[in-house]
CSV table of N, CA, C and O in Angstrom, one decimal:
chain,number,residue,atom,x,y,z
W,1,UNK,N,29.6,55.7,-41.6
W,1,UNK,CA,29.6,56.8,-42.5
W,1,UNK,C,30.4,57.9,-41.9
W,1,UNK,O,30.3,58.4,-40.7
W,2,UNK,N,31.2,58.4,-42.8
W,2,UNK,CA,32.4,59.6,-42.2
W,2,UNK,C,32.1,60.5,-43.3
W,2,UNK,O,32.8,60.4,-44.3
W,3,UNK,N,30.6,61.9,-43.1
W,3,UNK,CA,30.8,62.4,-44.2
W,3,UNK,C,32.0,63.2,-44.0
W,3,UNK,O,33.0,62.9,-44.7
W,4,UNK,N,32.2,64.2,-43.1
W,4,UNK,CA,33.5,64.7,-43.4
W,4,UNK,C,35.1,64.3,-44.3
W,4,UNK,O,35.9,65.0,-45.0
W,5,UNK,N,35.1,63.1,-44.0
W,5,UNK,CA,35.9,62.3,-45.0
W,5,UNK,C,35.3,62.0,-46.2
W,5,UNK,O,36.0,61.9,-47.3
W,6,UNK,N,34.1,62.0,-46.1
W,6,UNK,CA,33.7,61.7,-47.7
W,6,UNK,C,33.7,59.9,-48.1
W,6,UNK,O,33.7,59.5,-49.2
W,7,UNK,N,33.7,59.0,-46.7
W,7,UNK,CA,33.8,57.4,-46.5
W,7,UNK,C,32.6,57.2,-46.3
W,7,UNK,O,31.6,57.9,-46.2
W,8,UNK,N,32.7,55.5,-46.5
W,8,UNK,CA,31.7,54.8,-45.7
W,8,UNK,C,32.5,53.5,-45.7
W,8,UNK,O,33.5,53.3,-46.5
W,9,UNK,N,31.9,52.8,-44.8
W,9,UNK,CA,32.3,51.2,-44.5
W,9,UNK,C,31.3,50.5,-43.8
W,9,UNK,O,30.9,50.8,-42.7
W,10,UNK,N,31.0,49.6,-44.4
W,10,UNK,CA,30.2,48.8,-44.2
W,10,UNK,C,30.6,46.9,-44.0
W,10,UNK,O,30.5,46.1,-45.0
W,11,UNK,N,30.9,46.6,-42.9
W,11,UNK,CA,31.1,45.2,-41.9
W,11,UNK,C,30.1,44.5,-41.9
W,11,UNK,O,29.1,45.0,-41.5
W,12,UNK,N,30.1,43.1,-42.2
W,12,UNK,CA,29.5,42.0,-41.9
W,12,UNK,C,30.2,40.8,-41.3
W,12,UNK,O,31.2,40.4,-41.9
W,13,UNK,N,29.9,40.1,-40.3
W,13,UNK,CA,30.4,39.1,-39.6
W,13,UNK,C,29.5,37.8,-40.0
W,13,UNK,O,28.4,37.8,-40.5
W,14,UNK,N,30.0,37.2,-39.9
W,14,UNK,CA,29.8,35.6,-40.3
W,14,UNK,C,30.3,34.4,-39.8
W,14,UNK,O,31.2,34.3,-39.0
W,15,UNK,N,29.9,33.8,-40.4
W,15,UNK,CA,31.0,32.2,-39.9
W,15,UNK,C,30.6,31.8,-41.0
W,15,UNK,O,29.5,31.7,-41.5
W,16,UNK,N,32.3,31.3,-41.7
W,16,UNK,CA,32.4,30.6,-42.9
W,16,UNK,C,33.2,29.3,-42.6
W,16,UNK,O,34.3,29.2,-42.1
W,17,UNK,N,32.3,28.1,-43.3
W,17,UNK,CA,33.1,27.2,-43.0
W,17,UNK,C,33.3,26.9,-41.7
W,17,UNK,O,34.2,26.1,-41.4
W,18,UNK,N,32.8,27.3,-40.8
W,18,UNK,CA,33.2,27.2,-39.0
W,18,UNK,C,34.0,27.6,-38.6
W,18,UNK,O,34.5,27.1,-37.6
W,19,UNK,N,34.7,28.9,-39.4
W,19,UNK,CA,35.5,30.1,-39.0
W,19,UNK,C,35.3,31.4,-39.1
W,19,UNK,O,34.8,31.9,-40.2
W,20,UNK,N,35.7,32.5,-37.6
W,20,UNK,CA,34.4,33.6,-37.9
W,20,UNK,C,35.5,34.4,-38.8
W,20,UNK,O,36.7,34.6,-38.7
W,21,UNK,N,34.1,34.8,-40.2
W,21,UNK,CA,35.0,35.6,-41.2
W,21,UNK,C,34.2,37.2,-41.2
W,21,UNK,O,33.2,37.3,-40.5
W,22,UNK,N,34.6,38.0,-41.8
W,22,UNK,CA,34.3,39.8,-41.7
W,22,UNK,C,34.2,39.9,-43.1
W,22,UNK,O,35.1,39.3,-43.7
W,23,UNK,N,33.7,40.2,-43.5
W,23,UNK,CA,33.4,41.2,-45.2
W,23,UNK,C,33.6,42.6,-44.9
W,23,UNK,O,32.7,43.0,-44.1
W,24,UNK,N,34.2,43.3,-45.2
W,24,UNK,CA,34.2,44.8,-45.4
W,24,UNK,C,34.2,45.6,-46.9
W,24,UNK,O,35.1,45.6,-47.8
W,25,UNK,N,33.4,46.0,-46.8
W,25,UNK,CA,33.2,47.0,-48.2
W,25,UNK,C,33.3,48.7,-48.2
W,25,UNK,O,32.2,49.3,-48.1
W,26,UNK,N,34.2,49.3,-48.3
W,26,UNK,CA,34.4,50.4,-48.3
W,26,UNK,C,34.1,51.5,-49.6
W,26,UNK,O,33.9,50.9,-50.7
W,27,UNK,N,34.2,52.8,-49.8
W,27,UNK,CA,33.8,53.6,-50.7
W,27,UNK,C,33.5,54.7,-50.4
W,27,UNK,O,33.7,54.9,-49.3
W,28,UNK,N,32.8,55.9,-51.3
W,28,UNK,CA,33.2,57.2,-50.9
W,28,UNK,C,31.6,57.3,-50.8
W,28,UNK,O,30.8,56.5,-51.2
W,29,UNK,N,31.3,58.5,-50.1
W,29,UNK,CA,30.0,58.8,-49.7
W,29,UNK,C,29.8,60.8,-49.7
W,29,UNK,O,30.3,61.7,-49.2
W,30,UNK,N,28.7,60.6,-50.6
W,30,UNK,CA,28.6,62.3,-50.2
W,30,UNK,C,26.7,62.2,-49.7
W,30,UNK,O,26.0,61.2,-49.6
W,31,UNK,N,26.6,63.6,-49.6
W,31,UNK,CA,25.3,64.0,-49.7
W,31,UNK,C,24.3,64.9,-50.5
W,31,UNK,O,24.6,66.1,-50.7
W,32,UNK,N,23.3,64.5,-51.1
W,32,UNK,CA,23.0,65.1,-52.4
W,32,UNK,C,21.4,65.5,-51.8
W,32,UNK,O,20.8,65.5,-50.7
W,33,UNK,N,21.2,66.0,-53.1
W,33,UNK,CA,19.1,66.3,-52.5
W,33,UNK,C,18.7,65.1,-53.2
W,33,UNK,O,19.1,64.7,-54.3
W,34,UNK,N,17.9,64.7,-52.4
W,34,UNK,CA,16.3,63.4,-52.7
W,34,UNK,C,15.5,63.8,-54.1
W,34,UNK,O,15.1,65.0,-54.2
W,35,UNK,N,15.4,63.3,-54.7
W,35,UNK,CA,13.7,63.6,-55.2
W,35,UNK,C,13.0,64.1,-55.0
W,35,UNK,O,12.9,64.0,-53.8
W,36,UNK,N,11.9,64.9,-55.5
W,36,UNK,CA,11.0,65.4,-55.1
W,36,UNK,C,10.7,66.1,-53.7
W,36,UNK,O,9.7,66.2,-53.0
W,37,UNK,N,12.1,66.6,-53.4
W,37,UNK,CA,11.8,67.8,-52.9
W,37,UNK,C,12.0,66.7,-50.9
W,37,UNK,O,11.6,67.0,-49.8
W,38,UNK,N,12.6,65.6,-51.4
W,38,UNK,CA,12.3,64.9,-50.0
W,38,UNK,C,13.5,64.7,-49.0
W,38,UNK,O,13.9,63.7,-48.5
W,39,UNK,N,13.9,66.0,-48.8
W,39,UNK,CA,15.1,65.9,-48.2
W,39,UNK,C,16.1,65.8,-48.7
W,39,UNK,O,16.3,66.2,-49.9
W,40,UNK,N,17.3,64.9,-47.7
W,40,UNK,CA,18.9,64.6,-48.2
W,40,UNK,C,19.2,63.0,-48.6
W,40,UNK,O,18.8,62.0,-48.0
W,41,UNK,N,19.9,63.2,-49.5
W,41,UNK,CA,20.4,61.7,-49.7
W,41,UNK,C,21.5,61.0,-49.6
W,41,UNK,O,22.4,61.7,-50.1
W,42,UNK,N,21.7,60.3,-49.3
W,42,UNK,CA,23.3,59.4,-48.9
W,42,UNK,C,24.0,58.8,-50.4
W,42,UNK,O,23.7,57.7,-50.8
W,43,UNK,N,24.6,59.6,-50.9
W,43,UNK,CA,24.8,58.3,-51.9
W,43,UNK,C,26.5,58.1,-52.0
W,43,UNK,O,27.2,59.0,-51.7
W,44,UNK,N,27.0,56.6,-52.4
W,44,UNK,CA,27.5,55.9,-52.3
W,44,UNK,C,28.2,55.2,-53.2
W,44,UNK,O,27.6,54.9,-54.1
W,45,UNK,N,29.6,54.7,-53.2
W,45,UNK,CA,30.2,54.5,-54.6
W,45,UNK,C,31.1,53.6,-53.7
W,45,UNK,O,32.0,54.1,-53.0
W,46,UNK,N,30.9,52.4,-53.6
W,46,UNK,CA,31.7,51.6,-52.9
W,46,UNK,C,32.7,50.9,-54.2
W,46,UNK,O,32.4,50.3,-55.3
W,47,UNK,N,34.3,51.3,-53.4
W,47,UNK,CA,35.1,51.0,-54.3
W,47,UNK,C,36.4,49.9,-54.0
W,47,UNK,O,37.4,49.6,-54.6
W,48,UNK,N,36.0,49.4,-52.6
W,48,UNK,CA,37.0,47.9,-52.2
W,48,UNK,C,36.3,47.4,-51.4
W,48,UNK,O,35.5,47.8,-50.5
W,49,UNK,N,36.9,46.0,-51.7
W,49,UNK,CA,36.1,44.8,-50.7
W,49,UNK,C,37.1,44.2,-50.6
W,49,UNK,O,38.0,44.0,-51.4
W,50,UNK,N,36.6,43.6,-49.0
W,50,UNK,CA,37.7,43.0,-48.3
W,50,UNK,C,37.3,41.3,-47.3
W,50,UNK,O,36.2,41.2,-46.8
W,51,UNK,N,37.9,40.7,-47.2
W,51,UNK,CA,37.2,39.4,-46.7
W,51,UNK,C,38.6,39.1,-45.7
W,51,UNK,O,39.8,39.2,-46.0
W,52,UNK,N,37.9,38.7,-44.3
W,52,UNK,CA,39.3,38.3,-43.4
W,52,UNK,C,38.3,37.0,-43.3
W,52,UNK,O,37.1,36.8,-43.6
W,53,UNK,N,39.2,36.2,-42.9
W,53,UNK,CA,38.8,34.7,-42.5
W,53,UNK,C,39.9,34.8,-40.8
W,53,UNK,O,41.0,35.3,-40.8
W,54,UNK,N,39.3,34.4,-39.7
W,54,UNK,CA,40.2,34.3,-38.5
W,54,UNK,C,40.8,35.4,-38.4
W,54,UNK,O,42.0,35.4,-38.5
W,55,UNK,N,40.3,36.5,-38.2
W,55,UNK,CA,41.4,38.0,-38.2
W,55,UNK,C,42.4,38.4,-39.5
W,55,UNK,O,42.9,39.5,-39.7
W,56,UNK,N,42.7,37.2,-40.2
W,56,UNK,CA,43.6,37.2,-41.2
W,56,UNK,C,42.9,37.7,-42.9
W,56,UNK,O,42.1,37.0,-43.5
W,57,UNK,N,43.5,39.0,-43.4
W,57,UNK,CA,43.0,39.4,-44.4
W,57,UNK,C,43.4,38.5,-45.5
W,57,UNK,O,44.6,38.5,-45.8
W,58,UNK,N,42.3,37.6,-46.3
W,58,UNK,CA,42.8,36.6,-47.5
W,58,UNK,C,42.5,36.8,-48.8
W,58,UNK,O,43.0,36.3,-49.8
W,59,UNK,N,41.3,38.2,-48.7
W,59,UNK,CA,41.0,39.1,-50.3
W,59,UNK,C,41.1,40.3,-50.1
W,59,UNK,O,40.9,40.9,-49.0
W,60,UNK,N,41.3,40.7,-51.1
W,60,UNK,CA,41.2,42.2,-51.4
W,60,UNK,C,40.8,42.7,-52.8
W,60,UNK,O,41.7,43.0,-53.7
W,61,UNK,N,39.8,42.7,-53.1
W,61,UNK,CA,39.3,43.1,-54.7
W,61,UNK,C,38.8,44.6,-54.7
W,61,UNK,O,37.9,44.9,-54.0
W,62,UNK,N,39.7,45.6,-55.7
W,62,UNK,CA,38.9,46.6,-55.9
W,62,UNK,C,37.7,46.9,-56.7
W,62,UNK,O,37.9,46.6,-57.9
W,63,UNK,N,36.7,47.4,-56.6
W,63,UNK,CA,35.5,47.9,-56.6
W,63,UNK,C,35.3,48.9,-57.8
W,63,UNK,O,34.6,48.6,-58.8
W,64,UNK,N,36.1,50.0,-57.6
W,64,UNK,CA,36.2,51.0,-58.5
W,64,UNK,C,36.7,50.9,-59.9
W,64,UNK,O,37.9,50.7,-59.7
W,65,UNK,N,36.6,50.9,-60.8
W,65,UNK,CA,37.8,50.9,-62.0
W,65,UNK,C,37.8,52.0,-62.5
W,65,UNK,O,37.0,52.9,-62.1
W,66,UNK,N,38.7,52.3,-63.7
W,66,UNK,CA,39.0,53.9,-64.1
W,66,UNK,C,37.5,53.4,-65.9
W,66,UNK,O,37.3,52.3,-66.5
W,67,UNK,N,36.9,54.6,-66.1
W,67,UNK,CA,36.0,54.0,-66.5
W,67,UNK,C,36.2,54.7,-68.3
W,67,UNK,O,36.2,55.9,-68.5
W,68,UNK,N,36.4,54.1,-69.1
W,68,UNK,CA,37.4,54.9,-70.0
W,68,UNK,C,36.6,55.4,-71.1
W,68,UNK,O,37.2,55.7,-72.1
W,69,UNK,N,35.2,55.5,-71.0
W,69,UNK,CA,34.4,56.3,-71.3
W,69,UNK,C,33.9,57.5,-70.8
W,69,UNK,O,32.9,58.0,-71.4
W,70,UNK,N,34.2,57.9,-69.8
W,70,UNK,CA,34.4,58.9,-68.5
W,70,UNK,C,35.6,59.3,-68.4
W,70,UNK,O,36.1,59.5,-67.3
W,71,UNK,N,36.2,59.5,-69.5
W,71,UNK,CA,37.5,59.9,-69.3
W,71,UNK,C,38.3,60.0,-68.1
W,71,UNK,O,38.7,60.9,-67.5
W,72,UNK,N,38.3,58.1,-67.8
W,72,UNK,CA,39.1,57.7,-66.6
W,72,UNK,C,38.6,57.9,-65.3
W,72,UNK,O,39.3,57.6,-64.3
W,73,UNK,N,37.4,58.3,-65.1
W,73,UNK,CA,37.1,58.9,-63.6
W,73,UNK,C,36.9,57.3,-63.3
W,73,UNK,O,36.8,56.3,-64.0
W,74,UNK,N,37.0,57.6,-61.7
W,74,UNK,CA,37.1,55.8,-61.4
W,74,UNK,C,34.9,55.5,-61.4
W,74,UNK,O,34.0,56.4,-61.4
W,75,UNK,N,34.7,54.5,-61.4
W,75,UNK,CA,33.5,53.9,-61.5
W,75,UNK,C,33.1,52.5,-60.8
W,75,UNK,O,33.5,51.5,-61.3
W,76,UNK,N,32.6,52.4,-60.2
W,76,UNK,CA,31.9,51.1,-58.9
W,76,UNK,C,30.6,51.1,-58.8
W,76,UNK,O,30.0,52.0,-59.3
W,77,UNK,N,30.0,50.1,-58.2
W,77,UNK,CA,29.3,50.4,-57.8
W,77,UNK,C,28.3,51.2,-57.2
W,77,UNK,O,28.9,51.6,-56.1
W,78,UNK,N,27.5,51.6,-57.1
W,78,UNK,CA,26.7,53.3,-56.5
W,78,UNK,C,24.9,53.0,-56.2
W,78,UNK,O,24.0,52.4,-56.7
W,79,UNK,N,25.1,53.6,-55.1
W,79,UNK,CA,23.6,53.0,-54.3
W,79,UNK,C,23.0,54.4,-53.4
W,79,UNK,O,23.6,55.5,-53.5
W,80,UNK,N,22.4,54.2,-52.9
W,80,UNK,CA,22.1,55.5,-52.3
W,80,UNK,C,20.8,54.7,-51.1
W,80,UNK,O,20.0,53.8,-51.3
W,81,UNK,N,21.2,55.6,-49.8
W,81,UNK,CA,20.3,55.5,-48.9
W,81,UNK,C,19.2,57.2,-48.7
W,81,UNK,O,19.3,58.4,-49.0
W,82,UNK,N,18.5,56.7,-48.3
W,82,UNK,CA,17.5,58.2,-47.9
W,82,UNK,C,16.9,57.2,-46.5
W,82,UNK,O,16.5,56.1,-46.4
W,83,UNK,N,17.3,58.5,-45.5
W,83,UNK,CA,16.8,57.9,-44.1
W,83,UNK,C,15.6,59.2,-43.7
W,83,UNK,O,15.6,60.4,-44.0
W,84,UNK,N,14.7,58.2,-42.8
W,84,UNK,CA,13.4,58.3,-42.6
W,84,UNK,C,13.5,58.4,-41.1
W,84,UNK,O,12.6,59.0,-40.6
W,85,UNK,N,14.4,58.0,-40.5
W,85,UNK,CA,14.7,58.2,-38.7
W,85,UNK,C,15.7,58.4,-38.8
W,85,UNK,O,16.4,58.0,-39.7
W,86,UNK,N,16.0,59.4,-37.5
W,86,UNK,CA,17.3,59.6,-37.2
W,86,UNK,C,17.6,59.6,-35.9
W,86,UNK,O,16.9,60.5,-35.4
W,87,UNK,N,18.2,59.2,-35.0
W,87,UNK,CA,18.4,59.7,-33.3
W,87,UNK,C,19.9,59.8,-33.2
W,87,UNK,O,20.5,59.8,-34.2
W,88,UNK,N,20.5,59.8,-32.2
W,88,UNK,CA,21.6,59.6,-31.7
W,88,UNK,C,21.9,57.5,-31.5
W,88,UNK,O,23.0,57.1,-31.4
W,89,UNK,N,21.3,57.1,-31.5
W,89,UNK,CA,21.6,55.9,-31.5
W,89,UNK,C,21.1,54.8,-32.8
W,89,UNK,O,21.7,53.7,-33.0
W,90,UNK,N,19.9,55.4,-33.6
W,90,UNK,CA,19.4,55.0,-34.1
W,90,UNK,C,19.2,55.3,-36.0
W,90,UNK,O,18.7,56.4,-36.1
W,91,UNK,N,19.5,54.8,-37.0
W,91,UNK,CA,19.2,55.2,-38.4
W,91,UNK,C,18.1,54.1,-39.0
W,91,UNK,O,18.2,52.9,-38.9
W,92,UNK,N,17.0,54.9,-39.5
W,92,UNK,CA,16.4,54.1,-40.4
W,92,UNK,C,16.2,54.4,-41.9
W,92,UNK,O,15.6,55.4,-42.2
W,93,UNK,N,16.6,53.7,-42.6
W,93,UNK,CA,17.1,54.3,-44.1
W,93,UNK,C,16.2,53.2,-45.4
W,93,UNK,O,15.9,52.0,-45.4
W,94,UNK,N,16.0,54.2,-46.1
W,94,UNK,CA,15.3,52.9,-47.5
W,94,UNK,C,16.5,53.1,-48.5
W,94,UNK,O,16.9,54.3,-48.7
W,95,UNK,N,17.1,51.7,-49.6
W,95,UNK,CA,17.9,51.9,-50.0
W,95,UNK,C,17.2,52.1,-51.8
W,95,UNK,O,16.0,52.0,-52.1
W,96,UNK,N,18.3,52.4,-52.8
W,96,UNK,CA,17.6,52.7,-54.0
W,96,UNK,C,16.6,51.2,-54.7
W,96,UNK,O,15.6,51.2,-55.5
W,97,UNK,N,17.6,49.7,-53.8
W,97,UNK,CA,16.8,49.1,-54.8
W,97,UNK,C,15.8,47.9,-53.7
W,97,UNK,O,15.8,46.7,-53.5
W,98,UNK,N,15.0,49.4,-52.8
W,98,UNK,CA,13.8,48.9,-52.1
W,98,UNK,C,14.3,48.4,-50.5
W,98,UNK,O,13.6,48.1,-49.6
W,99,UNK,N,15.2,48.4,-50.5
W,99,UNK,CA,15.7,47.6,-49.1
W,99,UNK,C,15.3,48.7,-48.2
W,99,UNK,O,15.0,49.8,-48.5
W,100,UNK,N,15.3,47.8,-46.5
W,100,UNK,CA,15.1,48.6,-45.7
W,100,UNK,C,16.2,48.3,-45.0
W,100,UNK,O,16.9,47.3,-45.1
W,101,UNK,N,16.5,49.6,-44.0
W,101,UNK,CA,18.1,49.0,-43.4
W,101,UNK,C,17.9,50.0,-41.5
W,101,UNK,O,17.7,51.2,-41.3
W,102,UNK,N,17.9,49.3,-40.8
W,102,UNK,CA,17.7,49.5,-39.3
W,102,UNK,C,18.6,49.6,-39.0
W,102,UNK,O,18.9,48.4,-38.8
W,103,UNK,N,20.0,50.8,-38.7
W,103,UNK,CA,21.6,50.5,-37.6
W,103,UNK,C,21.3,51.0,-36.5
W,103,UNK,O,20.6,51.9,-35.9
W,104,UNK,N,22.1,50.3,-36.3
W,104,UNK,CA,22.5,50.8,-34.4
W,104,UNK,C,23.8,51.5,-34.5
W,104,UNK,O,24.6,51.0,-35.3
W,105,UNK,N,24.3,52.5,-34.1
W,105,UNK,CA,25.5,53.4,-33.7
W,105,UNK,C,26.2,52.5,-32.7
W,105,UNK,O,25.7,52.4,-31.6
W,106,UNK,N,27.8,51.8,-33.5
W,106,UNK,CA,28.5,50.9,-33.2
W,106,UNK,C,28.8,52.2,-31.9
W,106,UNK,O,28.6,53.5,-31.9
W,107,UNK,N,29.4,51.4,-30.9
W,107,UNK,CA,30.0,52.2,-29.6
W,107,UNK,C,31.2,53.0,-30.3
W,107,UNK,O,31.2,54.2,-30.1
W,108,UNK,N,32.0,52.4,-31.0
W,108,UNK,CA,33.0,53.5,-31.5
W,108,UNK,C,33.1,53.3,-33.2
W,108,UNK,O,33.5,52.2,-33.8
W,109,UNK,N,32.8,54.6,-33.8
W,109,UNK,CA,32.9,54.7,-34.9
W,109,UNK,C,34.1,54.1,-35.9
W,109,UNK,O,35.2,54.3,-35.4
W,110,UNK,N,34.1,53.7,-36.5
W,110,UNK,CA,35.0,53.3,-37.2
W,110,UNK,C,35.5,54.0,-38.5
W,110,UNK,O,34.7,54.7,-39.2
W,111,UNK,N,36.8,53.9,-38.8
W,111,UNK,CA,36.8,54.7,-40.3
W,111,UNK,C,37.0,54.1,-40.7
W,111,UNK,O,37.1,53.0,-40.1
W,112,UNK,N,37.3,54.4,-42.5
W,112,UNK,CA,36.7,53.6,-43.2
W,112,UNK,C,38.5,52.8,-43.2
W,112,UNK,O,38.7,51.7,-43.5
W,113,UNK,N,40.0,53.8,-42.9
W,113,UNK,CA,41.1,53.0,-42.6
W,113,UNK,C,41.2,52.1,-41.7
W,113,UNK,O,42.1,51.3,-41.8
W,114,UNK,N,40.1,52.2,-40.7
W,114,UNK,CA,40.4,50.7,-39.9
W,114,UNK,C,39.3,50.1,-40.1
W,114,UNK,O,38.8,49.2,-39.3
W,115,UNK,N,38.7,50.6,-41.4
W,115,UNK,CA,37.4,48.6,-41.7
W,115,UNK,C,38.5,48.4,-42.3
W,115,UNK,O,39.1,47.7,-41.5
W,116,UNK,N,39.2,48.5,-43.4
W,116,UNK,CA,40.4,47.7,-44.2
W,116,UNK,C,41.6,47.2,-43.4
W,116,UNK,O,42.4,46.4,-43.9
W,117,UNK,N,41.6,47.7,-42.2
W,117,UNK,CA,42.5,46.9,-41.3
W,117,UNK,C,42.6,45.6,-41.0
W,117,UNK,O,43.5,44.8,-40.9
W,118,UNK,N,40.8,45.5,-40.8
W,118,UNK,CA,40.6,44.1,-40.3
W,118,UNK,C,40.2,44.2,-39.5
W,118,UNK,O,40.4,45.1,-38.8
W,119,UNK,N,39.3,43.3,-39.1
W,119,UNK,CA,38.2,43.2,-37.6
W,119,UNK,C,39.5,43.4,-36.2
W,119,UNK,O,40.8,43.2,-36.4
W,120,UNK,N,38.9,43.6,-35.2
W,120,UNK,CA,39.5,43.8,-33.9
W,120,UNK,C,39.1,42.6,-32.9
W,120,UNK,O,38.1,42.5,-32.2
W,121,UNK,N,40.3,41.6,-32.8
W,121,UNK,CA,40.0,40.7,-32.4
W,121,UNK,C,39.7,41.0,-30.8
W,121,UNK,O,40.2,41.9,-30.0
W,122,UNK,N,38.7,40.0,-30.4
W,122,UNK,CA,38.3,39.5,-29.0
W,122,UNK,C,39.1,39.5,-28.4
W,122,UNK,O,40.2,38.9,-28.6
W,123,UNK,N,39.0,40.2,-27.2
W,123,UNK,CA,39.8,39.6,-26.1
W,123,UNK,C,39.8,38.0,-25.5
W,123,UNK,O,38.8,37.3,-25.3
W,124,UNK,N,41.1,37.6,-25.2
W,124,UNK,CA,41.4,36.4,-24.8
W,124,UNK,C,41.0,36.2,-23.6
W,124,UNK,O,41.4,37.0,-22.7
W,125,UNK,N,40.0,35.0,-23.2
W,125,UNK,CA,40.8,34.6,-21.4
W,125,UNK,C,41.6,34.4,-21.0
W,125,UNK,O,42.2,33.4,-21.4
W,126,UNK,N,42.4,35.5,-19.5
W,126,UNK,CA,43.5,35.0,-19.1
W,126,UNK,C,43.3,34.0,-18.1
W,126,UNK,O,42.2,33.6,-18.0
W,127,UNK,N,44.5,33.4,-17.2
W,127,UNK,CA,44.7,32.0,-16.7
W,127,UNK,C,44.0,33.2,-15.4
W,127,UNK,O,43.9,32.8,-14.2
């Protein structure tokens, strides 16, 4: 999450098929007030997804569409977190539809232009 930018990106690793693949989903993020008076809220409008297979990007589907009863504003999906912990290393967040979500603070942040990049491959063994 980059509020200053107004991002978020959100990475998942896997193995597909017996090759390691990445999902990345990106979108805009502001902060709003909670409910009932319960603080701040994260909310969220994820508007591209992305799938690398082997470092190699093989989808790209956008998220958002222009929504033409909104006279065109774009429109995606929208979720919202409200977090319950916070540290320097630590977020614990409940999402709008019941989820609970525990992160760890990646060593280096990422924006949300290099989740669309594509994962950062492994270093090789040299000889």
């Amino acid at each position: 999450v980059d509020l200053a930018a107004g991002s978020v990106s959100n990475e998942t690793r896997l193995d597909l098929l017996g090759q390691p693949a990445t999902i990345n989903v990106v979108g805009r993020a502001s902060v709003v007030p909670a409910q009932a008076g319960r603080g701040l809220r994260l909310r969220v409008m994820f508007t591209s997804f992305f799938l690398f297979i082997a470092g190699e990007k093989r989808l790209e589907l956008p998220l958002a569409l222009p929504n033409l009863f909104q006279g065109g504003a774009l429109s995606g999906p929208v979720g919202y977190l409200d977090t319950c912990y916070l540290d320097e290393e630590l977020r614990i967040s409940t999402g709008d539809k019941g989820g609970l979500f525990i992160l760890r603070r990646a060593s280096q942040a990422a924006t949300a232009e290099e989740a669309i990049s594509g994962p950062t491959p492994s270093p090789q063994a040299q000889d």
